[in-house]
Short mmCIF file of C-alpha atoms and ligand atoms in Angstrom, two decimals:
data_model
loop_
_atom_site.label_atom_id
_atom_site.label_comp_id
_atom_site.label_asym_id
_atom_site.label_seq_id
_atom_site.Cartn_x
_atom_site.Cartn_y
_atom_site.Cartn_z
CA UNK A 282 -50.76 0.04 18.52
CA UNK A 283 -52.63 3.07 19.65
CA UNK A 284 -52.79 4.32 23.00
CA UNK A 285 -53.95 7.08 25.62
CA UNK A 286 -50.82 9.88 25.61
CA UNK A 287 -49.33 9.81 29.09
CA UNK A 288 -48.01 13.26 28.77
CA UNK A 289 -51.68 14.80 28.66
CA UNK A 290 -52.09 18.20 30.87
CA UNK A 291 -54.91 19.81 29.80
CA UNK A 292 -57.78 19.24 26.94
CA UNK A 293 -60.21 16.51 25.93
CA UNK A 294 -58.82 13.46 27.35
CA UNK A 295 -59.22 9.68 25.97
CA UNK A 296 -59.86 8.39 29.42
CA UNK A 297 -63.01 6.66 30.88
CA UNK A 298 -63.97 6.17 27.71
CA UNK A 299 -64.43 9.59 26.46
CA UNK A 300 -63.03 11.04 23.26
CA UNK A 301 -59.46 12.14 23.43
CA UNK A 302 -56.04 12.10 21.71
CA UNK A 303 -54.14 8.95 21.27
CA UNK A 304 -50.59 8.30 20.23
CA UNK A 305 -48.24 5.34 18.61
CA UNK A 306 -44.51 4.43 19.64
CA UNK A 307 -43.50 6.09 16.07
CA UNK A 308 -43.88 9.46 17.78
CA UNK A 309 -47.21 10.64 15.98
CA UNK A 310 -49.50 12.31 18.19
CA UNK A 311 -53.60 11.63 16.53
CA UNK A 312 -56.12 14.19 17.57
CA UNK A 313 -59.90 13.02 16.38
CA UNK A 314 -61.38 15.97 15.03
CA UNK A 315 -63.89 17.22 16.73
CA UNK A 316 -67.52 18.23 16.64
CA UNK A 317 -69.12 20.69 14.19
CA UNK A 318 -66.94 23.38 13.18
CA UNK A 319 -64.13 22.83 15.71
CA UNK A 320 -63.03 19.68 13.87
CA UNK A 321 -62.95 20.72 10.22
CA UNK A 322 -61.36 24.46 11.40
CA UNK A 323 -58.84 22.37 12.95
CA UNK A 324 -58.21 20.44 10.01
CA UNK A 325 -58.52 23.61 7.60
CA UNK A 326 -55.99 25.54 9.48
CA UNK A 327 -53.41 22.65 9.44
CA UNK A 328 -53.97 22.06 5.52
CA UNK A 329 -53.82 26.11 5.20
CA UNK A 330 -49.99 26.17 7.32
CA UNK A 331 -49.05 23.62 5.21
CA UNK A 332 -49.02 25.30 2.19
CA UNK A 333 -48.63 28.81 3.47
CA UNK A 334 -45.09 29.96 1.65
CA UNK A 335 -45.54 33.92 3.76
CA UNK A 336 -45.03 31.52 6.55
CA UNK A 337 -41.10 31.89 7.91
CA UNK A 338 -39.18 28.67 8.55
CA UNK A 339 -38.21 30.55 11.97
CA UNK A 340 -41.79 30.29 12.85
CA UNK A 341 -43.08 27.09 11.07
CA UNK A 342 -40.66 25.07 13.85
CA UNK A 343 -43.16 26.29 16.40
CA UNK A 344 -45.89 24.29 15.22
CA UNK A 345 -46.35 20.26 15.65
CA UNK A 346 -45.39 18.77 12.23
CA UNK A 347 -48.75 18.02 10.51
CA UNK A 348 -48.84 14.41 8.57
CA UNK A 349 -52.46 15.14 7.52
CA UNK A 350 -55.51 13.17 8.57
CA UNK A 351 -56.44 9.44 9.39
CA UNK A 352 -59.95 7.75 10.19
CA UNK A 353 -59.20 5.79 13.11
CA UNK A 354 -61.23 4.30 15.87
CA UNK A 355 -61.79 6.90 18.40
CA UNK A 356 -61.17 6.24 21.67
CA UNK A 357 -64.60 6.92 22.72
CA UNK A 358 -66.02 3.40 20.67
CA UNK A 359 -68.38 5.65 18.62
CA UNK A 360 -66.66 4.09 15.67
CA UNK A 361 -64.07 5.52 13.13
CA UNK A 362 -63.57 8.82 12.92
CA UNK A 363 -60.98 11.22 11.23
CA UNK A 364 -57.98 12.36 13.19
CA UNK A 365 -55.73 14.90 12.75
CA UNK A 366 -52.04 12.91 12.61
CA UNK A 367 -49.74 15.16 14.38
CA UNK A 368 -46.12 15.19 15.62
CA UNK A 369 -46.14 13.80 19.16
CA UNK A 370 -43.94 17.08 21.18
CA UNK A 371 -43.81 14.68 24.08
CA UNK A 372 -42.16 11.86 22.36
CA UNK A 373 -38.57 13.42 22.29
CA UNK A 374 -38.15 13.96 25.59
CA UNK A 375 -38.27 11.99 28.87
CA UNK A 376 -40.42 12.67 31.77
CA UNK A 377 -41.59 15.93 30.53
CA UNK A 378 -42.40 18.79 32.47
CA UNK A 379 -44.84 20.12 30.71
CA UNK A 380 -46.74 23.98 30.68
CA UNK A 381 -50.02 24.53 29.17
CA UNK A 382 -50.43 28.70 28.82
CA UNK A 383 -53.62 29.31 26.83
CA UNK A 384 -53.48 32.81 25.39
CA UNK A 385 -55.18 36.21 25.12
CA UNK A 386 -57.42 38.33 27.42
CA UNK A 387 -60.50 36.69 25.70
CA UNK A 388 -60.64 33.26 24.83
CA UNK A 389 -64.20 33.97 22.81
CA UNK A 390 -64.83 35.88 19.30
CA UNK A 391 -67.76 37.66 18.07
CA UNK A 392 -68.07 35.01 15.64
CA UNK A 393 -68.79 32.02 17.80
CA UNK A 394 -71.85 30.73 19.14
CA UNK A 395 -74.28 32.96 22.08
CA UNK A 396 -73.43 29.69 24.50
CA UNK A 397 -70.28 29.05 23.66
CA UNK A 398 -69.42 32.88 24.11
CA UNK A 399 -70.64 32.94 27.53
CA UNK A 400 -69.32 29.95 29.02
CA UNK A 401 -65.32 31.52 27.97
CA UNK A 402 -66.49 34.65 29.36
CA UNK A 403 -67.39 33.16 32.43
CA UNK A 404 -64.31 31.20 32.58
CA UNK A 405 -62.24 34.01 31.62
CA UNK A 406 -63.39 36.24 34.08
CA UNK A 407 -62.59 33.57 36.97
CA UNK A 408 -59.43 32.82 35.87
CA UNK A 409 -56.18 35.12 34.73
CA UNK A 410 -57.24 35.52 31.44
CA UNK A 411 -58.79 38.84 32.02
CA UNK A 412 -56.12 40.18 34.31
CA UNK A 413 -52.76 38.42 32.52
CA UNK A 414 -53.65 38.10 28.67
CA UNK A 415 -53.10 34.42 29.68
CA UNK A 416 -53.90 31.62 31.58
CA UNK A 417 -52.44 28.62 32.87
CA UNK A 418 -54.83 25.18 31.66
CA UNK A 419 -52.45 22.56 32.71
CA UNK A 420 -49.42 21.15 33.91
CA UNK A 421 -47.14 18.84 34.85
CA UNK A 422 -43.63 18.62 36.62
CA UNK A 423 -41.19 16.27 36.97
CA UNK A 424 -39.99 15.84 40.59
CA UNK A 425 -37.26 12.45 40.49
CA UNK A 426 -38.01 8.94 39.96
CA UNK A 427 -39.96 8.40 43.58
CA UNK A 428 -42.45 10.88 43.32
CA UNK A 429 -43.05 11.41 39.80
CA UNK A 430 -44.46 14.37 38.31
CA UNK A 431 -46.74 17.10 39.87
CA UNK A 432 -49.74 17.57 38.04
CA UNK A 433 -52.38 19.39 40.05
CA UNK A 434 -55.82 18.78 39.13
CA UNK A 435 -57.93 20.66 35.98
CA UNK A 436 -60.21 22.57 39.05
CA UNK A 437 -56.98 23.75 40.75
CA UNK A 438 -55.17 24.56 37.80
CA UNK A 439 -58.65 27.00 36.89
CA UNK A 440 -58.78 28.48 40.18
CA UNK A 441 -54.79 29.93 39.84
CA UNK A 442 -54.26 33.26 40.71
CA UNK A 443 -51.77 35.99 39.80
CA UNK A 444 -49.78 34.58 42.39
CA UNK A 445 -50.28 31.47 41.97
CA UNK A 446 -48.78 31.75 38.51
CA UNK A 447 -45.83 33.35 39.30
CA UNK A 448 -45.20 30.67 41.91
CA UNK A 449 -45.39 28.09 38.93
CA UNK A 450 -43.64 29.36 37.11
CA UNK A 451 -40.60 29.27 39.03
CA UNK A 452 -41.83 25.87 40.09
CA UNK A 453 -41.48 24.70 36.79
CA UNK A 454 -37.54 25.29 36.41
CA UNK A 455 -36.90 24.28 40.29
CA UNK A 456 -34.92 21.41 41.89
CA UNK A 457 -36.63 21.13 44.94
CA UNK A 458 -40.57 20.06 45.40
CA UNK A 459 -43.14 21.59 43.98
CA UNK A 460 -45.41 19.80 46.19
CA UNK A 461 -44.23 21.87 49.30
CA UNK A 462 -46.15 24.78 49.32
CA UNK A 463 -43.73 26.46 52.06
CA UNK A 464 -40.54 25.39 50.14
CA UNK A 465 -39.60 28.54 48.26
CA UNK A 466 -38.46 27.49 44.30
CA UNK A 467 -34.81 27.29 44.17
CA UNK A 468 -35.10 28.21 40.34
CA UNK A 469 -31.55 26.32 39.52
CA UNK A 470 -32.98 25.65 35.73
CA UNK A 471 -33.70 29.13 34.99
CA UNK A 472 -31.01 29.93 33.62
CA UNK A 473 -30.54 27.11 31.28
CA UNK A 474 -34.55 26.48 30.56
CA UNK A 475 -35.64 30.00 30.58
CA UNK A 476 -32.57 32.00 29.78
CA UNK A 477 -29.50 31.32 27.09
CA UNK A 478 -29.90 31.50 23.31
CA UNK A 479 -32.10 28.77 23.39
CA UNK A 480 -34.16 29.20 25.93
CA UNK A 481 -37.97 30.21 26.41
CA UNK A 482 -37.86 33.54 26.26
CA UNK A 483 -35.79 34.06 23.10
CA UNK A 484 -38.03 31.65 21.35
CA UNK A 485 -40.62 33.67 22.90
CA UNK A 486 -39.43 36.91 21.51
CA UNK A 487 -38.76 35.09 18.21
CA UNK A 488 -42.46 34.49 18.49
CA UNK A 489 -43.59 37.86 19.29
CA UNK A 490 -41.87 39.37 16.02
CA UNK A 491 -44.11 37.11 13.92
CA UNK A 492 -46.79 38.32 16.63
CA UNK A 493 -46.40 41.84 15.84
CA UNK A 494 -46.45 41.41 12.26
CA UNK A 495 -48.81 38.88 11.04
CA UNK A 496 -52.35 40.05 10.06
CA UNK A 497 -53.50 36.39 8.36
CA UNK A 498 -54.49 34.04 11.50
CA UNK A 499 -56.45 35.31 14.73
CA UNK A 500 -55.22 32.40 17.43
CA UNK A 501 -58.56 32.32 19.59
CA UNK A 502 -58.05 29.86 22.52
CA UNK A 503 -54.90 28.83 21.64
CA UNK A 504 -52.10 27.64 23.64
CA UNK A 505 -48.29 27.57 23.99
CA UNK A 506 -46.79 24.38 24.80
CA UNK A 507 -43.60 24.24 27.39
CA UNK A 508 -42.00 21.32 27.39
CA UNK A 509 -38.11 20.90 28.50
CA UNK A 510 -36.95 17.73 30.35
CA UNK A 511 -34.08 17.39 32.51
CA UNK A 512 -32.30 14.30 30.84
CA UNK A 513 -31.27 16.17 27.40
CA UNK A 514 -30.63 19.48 29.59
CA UNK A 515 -28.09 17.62 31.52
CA UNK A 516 -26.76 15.63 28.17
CA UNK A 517 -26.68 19.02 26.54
CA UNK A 518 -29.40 18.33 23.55
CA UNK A 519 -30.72 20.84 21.92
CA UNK A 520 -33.47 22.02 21.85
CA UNK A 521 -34.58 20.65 25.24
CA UNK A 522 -36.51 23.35 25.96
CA UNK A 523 -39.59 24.01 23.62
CA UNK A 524 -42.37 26.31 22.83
CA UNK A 525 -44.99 25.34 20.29
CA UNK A 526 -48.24 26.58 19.66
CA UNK A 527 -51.85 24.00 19.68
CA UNK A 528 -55.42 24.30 19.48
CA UNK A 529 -56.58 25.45 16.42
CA UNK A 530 -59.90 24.59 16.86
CA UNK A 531 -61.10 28.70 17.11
CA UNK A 532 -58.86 29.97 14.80
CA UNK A 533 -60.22 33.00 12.32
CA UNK A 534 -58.57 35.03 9.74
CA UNK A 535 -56.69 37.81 10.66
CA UNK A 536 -58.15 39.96 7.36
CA UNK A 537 -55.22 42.17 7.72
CA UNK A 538 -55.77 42.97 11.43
CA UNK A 539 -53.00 42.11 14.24
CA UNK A 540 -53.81 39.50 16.72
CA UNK A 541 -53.95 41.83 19.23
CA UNK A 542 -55.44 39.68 21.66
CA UNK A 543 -52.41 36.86 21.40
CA UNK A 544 -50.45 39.26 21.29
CA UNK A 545 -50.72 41.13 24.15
CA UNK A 546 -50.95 37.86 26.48
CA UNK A 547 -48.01 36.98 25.00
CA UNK A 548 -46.28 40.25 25.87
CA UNK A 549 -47.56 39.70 29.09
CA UNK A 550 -46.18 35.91 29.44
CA UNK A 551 -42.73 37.16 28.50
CA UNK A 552 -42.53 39.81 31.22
CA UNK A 553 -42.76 37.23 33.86
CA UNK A 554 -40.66 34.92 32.67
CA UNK A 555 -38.05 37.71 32.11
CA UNK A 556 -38.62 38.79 35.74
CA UNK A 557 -37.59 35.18 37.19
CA UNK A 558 -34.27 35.59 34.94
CA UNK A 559 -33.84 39.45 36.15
CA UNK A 560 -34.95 38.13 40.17
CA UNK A 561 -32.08 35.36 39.64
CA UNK A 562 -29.50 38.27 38.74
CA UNK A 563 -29.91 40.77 41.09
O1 5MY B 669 -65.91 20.97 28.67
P1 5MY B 669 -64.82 21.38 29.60
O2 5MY B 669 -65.27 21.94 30.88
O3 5MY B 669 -63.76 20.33 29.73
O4 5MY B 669 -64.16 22.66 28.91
C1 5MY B 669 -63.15 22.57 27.94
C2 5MY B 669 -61.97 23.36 28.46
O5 5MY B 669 -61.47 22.75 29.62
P2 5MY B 669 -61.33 23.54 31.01
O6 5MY B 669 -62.63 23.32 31.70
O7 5MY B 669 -61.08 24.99 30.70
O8 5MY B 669 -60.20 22.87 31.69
C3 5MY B 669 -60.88 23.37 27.43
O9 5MY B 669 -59.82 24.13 27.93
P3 5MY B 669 -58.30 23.59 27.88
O10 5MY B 669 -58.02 23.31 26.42
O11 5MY B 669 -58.29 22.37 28.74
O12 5MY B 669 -57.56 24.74 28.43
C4 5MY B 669 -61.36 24.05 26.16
O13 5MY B 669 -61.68 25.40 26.45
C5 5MY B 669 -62.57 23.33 25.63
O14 5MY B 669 -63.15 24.12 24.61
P4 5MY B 669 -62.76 23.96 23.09
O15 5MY B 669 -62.61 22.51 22.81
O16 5MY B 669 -61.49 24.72 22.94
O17 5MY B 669 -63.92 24.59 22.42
C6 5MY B 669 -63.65 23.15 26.66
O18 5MY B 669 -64.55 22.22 26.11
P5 5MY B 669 -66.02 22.52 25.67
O19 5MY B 669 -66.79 22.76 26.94
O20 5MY B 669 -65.99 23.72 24.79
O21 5MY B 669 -66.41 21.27 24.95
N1 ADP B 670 -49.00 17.63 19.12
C1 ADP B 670 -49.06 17.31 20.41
N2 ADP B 670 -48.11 16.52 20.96
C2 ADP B 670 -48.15 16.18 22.27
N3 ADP B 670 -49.11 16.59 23.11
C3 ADP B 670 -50.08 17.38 22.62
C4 ADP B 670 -50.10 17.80 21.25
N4 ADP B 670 -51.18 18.58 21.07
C5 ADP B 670 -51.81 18.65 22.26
N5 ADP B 670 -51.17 17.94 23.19
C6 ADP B 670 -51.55 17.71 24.60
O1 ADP B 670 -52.96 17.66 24.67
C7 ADP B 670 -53.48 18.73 25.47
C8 ADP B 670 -54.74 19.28 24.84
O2 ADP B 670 -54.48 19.69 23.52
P1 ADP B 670 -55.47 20.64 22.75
O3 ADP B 670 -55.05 20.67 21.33
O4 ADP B 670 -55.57 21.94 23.47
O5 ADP B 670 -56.85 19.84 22.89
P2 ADP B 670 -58.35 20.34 23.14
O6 ADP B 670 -58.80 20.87 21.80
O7 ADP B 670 -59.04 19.09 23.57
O8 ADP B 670 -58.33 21.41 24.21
C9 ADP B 670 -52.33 19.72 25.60
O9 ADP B 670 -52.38 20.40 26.83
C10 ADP B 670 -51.10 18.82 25.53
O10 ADP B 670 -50.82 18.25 26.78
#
């Protein structure tokens, strides 16, 4: 039985009957492919991982486990359609907080369309992309059984600032409200989400080495994926704090050039992460 993913925070969404993701109790996650060249590059680049041997196990585990493709009814009604059948990163952990960071200082390429090119530049210019290297595009976090999660809407996610983001950020791995604007974050999960040998930031830095190297994938509009959850951090699972990479839907080949543009937003995202660790030890 397929249904509408309840940890969602950002992207085409199969709700109000539009076309979005859906996802089974087996843990699969099905994304329809879609239109024009977004779908099939989405597909390509999956099929391409797969089989790519210069690809390091060390970096393979960042990427949602890809069980090929499935024509399914979308959730849209227009009928079946293929979807890609992923690995559902939600599905091991309960009540996710969850961190949407799409990356780079442009989220456009020479290569894509006059329109299409505009409307990122317009959106990167009124967001951090520009000025980080990244942007925030969704969220969601877990406050306690009353209240839920916090998941501030898509138009107040886009209008985030610098400070706004570094605010979140430390949000993200706090005890106390996020709601509260004038409630400063007590960070008490830093440590353990962001810090620690198997935290965010050394899987980040694990990332960037691939980052720094690799010449055969440019990652336009891509994201990382945050997900940790409090349950396994307090049972003492591992990991319970993830990063993966999704949205493959712009991706180009590298042709022997550095994805400079990832790259550098993700140099950027690591520096503020590592400056709520340093903040917590001074
Ligand atoms: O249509 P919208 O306004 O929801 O824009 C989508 C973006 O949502 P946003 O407004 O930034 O929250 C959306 O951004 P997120 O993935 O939500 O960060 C994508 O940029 C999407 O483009 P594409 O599918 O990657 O080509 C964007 O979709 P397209 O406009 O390219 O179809
Ligand atoms: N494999 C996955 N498992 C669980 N959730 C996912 C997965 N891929 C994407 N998502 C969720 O869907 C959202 C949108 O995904 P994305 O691939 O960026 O879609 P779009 O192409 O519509 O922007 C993400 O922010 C995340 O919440």
């Amino acid at each position: 039985m397929l249904k509408v993913p309840k940890h969602q925070v950002a992207g085409h969404e199969a709700i109000g009957g539009n076309l979005g993701p859906l996802i089974d109790d087996s843990g699969r996650f099905y994304k329809p492919l879609q239109d024009g060249e977004r779908g099939t590059k989405e597909l390509a680049f999956y099929h391409s991982l797969s089989s790519d041997t210069r690809l390091p196990d060390r970096i393979r585990k960042f990427f949602p486990a890809f069980y090929g493709s499935q024509l399914l009814e979308a959730s849209d009604g227009s009928g079946l359609r293929p979807h890609l059948v992923l690995q559902d990163l939600a599905s091991n952990h309960l009540d996710p907080s969850i961190l949407d960071v799409k990356m780079g200082s442009r989220t456009w390429y020479p290569e894509a369309s006059d329109d299409y090119i505009q409307r990122c530049l317009e959106k990167d210019r009124t967001t951090t992309t520009v000025s980080l290297g990244f942007r925030i595009s969704g969220l969601q976090i877990y406050e306690n059984k009353e209240s839920g999660f916090w998941k501030p809407s898509r138009k107040d996610v886009l209008n985030f600032t610098v400070d706004n983001v570094r605010l979140v950020l430390r949000k993200f791995v706090s005890s106390n409200s996020p709601v509260d604007s004038n409630m400063k974050p007590d960070c008490c999960f830093a440590h353990s989400v962001y810090g620690g040998p198997a935290g965010i930031l050394e899987q980040l830095l694990e990332l960037k080495t691939w980052f720094e190297d690799q010449t055969v994938y440019h990652f336009n509009s891509s994201s990382l994926l945050i997900l940790f959850d409090k349950e396994s951090l307090w049972e003492g699972r591992t990991p319970f704090a993830e990063v993966k990479l999704i949205d493959f839907a712009h991706v180009e080949e590298g042709k022997g050039v550095i994805d400079h543009n990832f790259l550098g937003g993700l140099c950027s995202f690591i520096k503020f992460i590592s400056e709520i660790l340093t903040d917590l030890n001074e």
